CSV table of C-alpha atoms and ligand atoms in Angstrom, one decimal:
chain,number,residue,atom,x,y,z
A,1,UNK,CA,-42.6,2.4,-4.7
A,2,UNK,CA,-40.5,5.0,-6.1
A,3,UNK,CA,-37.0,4.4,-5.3
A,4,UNK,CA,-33.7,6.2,-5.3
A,5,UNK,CA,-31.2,4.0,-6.1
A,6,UNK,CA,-26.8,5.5,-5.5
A,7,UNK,CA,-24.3,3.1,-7.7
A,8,UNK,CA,-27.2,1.3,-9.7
A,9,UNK,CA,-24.7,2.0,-12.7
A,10,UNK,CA,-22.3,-0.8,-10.5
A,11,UNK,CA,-22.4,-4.6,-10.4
A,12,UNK,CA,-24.9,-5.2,-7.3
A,13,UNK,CA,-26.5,-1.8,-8.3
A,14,UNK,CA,-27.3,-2.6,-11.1
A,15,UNK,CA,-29.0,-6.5,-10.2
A,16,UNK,CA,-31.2,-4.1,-7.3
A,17,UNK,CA,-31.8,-1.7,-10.5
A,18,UNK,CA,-33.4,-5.3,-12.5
A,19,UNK,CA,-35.0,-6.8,-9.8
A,20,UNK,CA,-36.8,-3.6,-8.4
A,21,UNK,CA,-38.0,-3.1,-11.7
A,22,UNK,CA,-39.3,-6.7,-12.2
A,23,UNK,CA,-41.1,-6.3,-9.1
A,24,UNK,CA,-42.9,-2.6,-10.4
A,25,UNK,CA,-40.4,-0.1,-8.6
A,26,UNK,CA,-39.9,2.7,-10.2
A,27,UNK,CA,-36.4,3.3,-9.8
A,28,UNK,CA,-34.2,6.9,-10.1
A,29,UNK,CA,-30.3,6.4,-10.3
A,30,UNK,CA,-27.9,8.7,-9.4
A,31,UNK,CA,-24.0,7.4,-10.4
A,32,UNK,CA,-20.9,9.3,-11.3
A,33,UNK,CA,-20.3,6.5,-13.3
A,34,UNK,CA,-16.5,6.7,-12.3
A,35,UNK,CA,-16.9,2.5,-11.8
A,36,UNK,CA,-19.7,2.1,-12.9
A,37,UNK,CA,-21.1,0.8,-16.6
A,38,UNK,CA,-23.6,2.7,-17.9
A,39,UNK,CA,-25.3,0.3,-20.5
A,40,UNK,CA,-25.6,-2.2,-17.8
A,41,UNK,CA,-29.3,-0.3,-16.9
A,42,UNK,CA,-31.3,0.5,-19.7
A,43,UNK,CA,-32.0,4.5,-19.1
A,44,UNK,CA,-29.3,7.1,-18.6
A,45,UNK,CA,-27.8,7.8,-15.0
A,46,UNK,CA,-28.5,11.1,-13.2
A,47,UNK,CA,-24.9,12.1,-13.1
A,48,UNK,CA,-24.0,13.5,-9.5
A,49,UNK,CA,-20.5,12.7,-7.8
A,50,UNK,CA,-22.5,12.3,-4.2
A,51,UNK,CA,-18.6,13.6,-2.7
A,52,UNK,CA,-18.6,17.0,-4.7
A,53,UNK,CA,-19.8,20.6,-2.9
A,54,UNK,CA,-22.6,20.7,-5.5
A,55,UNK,CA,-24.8,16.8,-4.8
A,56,UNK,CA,-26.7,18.3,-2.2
A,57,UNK,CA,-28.2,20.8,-4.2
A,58,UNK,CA,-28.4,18.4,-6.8
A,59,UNK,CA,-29.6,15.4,-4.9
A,60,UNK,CA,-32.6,18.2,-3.2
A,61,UNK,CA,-33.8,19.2,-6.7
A,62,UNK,CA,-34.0,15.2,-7.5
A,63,UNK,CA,-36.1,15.5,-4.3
A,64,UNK,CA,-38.1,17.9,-5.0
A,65,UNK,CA,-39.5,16.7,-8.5
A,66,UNK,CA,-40.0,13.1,-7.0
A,67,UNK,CA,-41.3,12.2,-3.6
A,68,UNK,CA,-39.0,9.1,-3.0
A,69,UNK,CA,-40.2,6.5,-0.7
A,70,UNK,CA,-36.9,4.8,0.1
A,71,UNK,CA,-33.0,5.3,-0.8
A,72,UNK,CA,-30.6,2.6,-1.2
A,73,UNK,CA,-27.1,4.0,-1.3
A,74,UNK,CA,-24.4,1.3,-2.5
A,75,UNK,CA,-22.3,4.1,-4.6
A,76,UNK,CA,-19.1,4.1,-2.9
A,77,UNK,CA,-14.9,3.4,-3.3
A,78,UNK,CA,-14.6,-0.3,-2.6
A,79,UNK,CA,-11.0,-1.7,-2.9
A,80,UNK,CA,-9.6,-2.3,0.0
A,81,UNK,CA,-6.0,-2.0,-1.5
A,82,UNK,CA,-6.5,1.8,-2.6
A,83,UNK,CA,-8.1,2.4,0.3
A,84,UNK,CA,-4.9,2.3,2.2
A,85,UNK,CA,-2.6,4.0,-0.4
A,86,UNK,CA,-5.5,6.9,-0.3
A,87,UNK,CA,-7.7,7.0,3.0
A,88,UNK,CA,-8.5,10.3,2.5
A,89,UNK,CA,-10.2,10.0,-0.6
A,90,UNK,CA,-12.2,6.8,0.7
A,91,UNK,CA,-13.1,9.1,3.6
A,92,UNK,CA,-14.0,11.8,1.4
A,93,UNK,CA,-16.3,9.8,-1.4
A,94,UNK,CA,-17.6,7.3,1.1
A,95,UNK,CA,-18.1,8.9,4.4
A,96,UNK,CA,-18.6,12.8,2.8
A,97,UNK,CA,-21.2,10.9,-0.2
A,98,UNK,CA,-22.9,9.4,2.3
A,99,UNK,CA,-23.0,12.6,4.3
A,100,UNK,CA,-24.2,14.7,1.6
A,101,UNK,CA,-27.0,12.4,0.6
A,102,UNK,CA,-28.3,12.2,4.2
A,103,UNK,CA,-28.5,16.4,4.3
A,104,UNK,CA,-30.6,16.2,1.3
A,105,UNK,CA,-33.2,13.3,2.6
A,106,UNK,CA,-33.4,15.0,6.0
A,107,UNK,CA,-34.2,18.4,4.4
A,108,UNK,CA,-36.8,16.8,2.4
A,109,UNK,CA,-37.7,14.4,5.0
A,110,UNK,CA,-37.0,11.1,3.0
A,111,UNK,CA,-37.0,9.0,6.0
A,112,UNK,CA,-36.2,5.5,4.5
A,113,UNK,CA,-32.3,4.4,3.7
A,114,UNK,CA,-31.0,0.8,3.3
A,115,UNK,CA,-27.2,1.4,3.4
A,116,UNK,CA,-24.6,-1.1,1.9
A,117,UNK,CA,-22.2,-2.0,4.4
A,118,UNK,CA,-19.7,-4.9,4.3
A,119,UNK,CA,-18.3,-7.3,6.5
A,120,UNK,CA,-15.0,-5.8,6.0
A,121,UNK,CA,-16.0,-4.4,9.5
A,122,UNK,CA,-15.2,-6.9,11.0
A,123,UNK,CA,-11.5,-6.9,10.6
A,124,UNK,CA,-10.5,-10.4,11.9
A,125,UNK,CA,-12.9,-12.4,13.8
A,126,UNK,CA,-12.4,-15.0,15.7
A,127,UNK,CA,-15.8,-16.6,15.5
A,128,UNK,CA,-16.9,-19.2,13.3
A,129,UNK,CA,-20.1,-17.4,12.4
A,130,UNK,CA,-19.9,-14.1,12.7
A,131,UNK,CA,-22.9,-12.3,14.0
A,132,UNK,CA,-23.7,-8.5,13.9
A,133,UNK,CA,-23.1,-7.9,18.0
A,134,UNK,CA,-19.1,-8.9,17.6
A,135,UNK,CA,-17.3,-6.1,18.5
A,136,UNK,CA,-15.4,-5.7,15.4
A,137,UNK,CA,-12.1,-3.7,14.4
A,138,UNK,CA,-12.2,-2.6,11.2
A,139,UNK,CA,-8.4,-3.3,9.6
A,140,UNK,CA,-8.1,-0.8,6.8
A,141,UNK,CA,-9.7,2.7,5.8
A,142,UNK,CA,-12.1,0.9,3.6
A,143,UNK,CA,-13.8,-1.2,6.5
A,144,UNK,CA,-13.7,2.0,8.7
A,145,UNK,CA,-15.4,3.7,5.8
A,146,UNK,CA,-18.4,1.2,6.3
A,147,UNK,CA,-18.8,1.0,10.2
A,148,UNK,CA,-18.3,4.7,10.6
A,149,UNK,CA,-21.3,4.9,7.8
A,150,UNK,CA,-22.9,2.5,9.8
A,151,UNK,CA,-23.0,5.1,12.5
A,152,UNK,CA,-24.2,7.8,10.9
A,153,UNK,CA,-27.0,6.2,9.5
A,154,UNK,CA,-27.9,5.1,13.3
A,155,UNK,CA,-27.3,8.6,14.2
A,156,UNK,CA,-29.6,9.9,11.6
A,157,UNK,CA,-32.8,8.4,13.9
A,158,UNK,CA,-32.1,11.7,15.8
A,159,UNK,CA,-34.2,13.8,12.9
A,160,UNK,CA,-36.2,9.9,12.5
A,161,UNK,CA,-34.1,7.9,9.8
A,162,UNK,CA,-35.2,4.7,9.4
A,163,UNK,CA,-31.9,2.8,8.2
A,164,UNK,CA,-31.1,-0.1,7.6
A,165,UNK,CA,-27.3,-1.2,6.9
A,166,UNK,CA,-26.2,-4.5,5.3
A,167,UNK,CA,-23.3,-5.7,5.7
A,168,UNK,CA,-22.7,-7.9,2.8
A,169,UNK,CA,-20.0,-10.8,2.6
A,170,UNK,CA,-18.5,-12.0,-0.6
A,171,UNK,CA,-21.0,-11.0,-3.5
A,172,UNK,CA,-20.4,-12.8,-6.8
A,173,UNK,CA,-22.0,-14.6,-9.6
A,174,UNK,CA,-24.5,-12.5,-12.1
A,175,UNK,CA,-27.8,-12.6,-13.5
A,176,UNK,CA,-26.2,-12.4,-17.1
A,177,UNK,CA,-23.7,-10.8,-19.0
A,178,UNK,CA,-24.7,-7.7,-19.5
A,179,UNK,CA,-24.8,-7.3,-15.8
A,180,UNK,CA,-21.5,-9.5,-14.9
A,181,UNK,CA,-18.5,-8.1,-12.5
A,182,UNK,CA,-15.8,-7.0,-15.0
A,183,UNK,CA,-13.5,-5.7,-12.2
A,184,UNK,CA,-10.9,-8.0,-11.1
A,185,UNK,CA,-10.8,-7.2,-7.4
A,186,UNK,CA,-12.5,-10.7,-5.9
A,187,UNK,CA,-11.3,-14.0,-5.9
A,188,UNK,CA,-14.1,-15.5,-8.7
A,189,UNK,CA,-13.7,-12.8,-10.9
A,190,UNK,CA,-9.8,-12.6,-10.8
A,191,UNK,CA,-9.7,-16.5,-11.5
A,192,UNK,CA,-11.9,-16.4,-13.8
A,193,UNK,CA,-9.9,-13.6,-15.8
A,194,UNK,CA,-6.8,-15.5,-15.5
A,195,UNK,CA,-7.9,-18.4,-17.4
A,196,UNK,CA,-9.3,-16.4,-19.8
A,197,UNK,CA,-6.2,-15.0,-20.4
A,198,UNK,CA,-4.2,-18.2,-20.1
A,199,UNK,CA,-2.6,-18.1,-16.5
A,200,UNK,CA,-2.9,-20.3,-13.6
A,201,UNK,CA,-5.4,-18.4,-10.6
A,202,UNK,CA,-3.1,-17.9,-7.5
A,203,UNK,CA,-4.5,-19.2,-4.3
A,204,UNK,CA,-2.8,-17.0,-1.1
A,205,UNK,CA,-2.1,-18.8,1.4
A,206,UNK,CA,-1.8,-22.5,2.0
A,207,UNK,CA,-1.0,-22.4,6.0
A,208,UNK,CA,-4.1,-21.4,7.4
A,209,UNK,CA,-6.2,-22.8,10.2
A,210,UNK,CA,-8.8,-24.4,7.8
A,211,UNK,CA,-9.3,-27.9,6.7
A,212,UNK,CA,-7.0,-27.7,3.5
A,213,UNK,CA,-4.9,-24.7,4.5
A,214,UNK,CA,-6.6,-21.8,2.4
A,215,UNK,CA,-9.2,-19.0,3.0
A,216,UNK,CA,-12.7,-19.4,4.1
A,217,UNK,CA,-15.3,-16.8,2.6
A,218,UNK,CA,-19.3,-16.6,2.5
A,219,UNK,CA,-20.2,-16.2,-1.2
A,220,UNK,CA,-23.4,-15.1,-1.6
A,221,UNK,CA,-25.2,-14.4,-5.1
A,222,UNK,CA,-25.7,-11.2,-6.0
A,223,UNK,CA,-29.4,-11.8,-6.9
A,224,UNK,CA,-29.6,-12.9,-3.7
A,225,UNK,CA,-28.2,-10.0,-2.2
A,226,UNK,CA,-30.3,-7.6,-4.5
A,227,UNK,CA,-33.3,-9.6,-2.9
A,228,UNK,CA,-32.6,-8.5,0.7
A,229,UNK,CA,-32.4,-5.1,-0.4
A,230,UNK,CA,-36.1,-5.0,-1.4
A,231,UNK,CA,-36.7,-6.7,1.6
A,232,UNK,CA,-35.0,-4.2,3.8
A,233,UNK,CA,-36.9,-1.8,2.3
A,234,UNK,CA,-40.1,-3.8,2.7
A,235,UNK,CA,-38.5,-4.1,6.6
A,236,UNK,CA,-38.6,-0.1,7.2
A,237,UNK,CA,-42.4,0.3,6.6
A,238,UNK,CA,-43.0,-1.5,9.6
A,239,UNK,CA,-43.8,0.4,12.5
A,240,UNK,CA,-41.1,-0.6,14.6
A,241,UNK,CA,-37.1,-1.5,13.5
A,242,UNK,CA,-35.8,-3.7,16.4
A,243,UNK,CA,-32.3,-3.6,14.3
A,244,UNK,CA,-30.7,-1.5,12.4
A,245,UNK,CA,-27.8,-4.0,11.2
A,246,UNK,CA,-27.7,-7.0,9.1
A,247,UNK,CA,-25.3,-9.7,7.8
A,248,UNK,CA,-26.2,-10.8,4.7
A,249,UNK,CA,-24.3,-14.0,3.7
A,250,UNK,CA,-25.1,-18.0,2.9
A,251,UNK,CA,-24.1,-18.7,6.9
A,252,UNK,CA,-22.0,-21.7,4.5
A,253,UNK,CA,-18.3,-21.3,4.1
A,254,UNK,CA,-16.3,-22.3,1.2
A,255,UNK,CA,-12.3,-22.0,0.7
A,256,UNK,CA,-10.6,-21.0,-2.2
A,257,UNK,CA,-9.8,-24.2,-2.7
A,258,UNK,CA,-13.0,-25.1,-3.5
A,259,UNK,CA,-14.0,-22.2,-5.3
A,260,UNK,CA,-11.3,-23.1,-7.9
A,261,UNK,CA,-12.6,-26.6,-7.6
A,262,UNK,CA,-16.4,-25.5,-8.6
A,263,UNK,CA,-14.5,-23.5,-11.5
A,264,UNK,CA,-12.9,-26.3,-12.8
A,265,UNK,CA,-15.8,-27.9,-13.2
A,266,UNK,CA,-18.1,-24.7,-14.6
A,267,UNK,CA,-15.1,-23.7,-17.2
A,268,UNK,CA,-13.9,-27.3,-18.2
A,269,UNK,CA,-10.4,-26.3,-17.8
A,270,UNK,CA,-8.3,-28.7,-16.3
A,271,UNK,CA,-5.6,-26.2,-14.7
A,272,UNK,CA,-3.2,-26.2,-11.7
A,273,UNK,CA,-4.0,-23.4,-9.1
A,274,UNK,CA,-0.6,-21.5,-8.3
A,275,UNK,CA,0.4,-21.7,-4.5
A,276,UNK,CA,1.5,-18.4,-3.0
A,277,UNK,CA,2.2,-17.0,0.6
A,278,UNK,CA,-0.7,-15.3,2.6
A,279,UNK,CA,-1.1,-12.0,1.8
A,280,UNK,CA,-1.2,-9.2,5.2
A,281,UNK,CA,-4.6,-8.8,6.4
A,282,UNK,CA,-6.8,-11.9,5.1
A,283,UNK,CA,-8.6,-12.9,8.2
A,284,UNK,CA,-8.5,-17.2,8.0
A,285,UNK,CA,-12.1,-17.5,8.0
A,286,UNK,CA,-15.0,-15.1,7.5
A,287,UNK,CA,-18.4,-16.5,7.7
A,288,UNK,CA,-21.8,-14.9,8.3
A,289,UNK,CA,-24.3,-15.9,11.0
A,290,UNK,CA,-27.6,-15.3,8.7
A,291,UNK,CA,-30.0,-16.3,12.1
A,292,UNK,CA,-31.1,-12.4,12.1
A,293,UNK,CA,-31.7,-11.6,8.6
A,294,UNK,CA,-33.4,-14.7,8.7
A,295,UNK,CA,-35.4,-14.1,11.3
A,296,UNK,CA,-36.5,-10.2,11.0
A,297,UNK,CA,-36.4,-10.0,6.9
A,298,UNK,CA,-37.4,-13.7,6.0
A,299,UNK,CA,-34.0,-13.8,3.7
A,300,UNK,CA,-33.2,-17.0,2.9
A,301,UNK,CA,-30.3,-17.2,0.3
A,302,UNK,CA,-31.7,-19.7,-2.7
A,303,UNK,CA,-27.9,-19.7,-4.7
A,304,UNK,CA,-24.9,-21.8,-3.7
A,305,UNK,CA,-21.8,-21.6,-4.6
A,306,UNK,CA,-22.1,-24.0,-7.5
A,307,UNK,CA,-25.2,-21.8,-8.6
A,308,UNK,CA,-22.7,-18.8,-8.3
A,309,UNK,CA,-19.4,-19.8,-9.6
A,310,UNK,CA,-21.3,-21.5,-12.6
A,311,UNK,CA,-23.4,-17.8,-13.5
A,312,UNK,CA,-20.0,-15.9,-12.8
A,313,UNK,CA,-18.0,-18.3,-15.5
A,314,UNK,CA,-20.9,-18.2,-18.0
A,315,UNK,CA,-21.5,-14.4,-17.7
A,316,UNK,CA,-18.0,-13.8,-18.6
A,317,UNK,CA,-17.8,-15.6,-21.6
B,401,NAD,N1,-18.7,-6.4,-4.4
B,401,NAD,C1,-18.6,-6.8,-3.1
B,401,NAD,O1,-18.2,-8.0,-2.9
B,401,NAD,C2,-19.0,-5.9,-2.0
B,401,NAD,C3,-18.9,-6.5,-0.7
B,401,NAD,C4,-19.3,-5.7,0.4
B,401,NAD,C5,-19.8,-4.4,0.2
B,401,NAD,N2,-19.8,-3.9,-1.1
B,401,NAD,C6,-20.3,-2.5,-1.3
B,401,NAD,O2,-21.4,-2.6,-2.3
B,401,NAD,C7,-21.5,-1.3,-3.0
B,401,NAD,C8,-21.5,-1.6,-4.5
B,401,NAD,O3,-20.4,-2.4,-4.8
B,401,NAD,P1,-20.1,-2.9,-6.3
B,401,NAD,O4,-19.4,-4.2,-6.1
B,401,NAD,O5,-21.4,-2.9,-7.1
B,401,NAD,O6,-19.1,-1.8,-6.8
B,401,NAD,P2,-19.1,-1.0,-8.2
B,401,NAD,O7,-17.8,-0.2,-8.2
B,401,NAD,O8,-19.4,-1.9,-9.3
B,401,NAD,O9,-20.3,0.0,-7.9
B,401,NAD,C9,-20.2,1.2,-7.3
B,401,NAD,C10,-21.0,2.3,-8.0
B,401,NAD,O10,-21.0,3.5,-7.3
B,401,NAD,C11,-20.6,4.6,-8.2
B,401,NAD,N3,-20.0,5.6,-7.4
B,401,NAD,C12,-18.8,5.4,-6.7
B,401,NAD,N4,-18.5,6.6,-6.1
B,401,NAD,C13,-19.5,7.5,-6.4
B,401,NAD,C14,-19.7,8.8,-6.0
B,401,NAD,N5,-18.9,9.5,-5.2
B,401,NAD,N6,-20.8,9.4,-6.5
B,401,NAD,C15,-21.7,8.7,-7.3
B,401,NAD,N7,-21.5,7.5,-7.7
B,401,NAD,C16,-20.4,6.9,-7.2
B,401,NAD,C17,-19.7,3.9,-9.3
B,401,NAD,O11,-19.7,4.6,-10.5
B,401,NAD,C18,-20.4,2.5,-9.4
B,401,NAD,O12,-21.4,2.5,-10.4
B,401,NAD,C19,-20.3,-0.5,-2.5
B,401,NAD,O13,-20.7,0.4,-1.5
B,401,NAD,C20,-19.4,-1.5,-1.9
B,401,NAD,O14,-18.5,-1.0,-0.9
B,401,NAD,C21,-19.5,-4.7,-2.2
């Protein structure tokens, strides 16, 4: 298939960029490389800020050279801190990006999109195992970013889009270094460049409603999660799409607790996690019901979060 791949210069981007090849994709990426890395994919980037006046012209004479059979469109703002100190930009790169690049396919009748959503739509559920029919409230521009892309992409069926949007849960791990997540924005990384500078990772909260006080969170690994994206794809050359939306998570939950406890063991350093107060907006628990994506896709995620924590720690160093 010939695939055109937003963000592959990023850290899940880039695992979709390996793994598609592996499996004979031919694979186009567009990145403004403004996160991205470009030596973590081996050609260079077809350079096109997806937000700027000019990406549908660009993105339409990518179109026109190469008859794409499917987009997957993961470039995008993703830090849920900026994107309250500057909604408008998040509005503007992820909503207006996504916008642009859903002008270009419909004038040139590229009919096949796997979107990357995240369960940051949720805001803060109340169910053990969230599934993709609870009625959730975004809490910050960046999860509003997500569902209102969500939308659109449903929207797009009007003209016959066939979409599919997956809302991810908490990606981590790495297929190697070259590929690893260098930003320190998620618990795992963070942690894991605290000790590699010396400090003590800070856990947030010790009061929750959880069996030892602190966070729960679905990790899922990112080879996993690069996985489902080929298989989304695979899902929109059937003749019929009964849905459109997906969690794609373990369906297990681990605290952060534990994570520091499965990093203890991966790193062999024997250190004492410092204990903070909550932070605002961390729902208690956020775990993914997988029964759909299990169901309609035939994802299964092979990675635990010994698996991850353990590639994440040896992918750093
Ligand atoms: N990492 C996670 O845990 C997580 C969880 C849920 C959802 N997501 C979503 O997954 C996607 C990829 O995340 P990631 O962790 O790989 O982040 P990343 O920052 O490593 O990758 C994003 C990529 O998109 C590119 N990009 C950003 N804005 C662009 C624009 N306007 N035009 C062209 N390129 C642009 C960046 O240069 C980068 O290469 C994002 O949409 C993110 O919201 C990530």
């Amino acid at each position: 298939m010939k695939l055109l791949l937003t963000g592959g210069a990023g850290y899940i981007g880039s695992h979709v960029a390996a793994l598609a090849e592996r499996e004979g994709h031919s694979v186009t990426i567009v990145d403004d490389l403004s996160t991205g890395i470009a030596n973590r994919i081996p050609r260079p980037v077809v350079d096109i800020n997806l937000a700027s006046t000019e990406s549908v012209e660009r993105l339409s004479r990518l179109m026109r050279e190469t008859e794409f059979d499917a987009v997957i469109h993961l470039a995008a703002r993703k830090q849920v801190g900026q994107s309250v100190e500057i909604p408008e930009q998040y509005f503007l790169d992820n909503i207006g990006g996504l916008a642009n690049l859903l002008l270009a396919m419909r004038e040139h009748d590229v009919k096949k999109l796997v979107f990357s959503s995240s369960a940051a739509t949720y805001g803060m559920p109340t169910l053990d195992l969230v599934d993709e029919d609870y009625p959730g409230v975004p809490i910050n521009p960046y999860g509003q970013t997500k569902l209102a892309g969500e939308w659109m992409v449903k929207n797009a069926a009007a003209w016959g889009l066939r979409g599919v949007n997956l809302r991810y849960f908490n990606v981590a791990g790495s297929e190697s270094k070259k590929l690893a997540d260098t930003a320190e924005l998620n618990l795992i990384p963070i942690a894991i460049a605290q000790l590699k500078r010396g400090e003590q990772p800070i856990v947030f909260g010790t009061d929750y409603p959880t069996p030892d006080g602190s966070c729960i969170r679905d990790y899922v690994h990112v080879e996993d999660l690069a996985k489902a994206h080929l298989m989304a794809v695979g899902y929109l050359d059937r003749p019929v799409q009964e849905f459109a939306t997906f969690n794609v998570g373990t369906g297990q939950g681990a605290s952060v607790l534990e994570v520091l406890e499965e990093l203890r063991e991966a790193s062999g350093i024997e250190f004492e996690e410092v204990l903070a107060d909550r932070r605002p907006g961390d729902p208690p628990r956020l775990v993914a019901n997988t029964n759909r994506i299990e169901k309609m896709l035939g994802f299964k995620a092979s990675f635990g979060l010994k698996e991850i924590v353990k590639s994440a720690w040896d992918a750093a160093n």
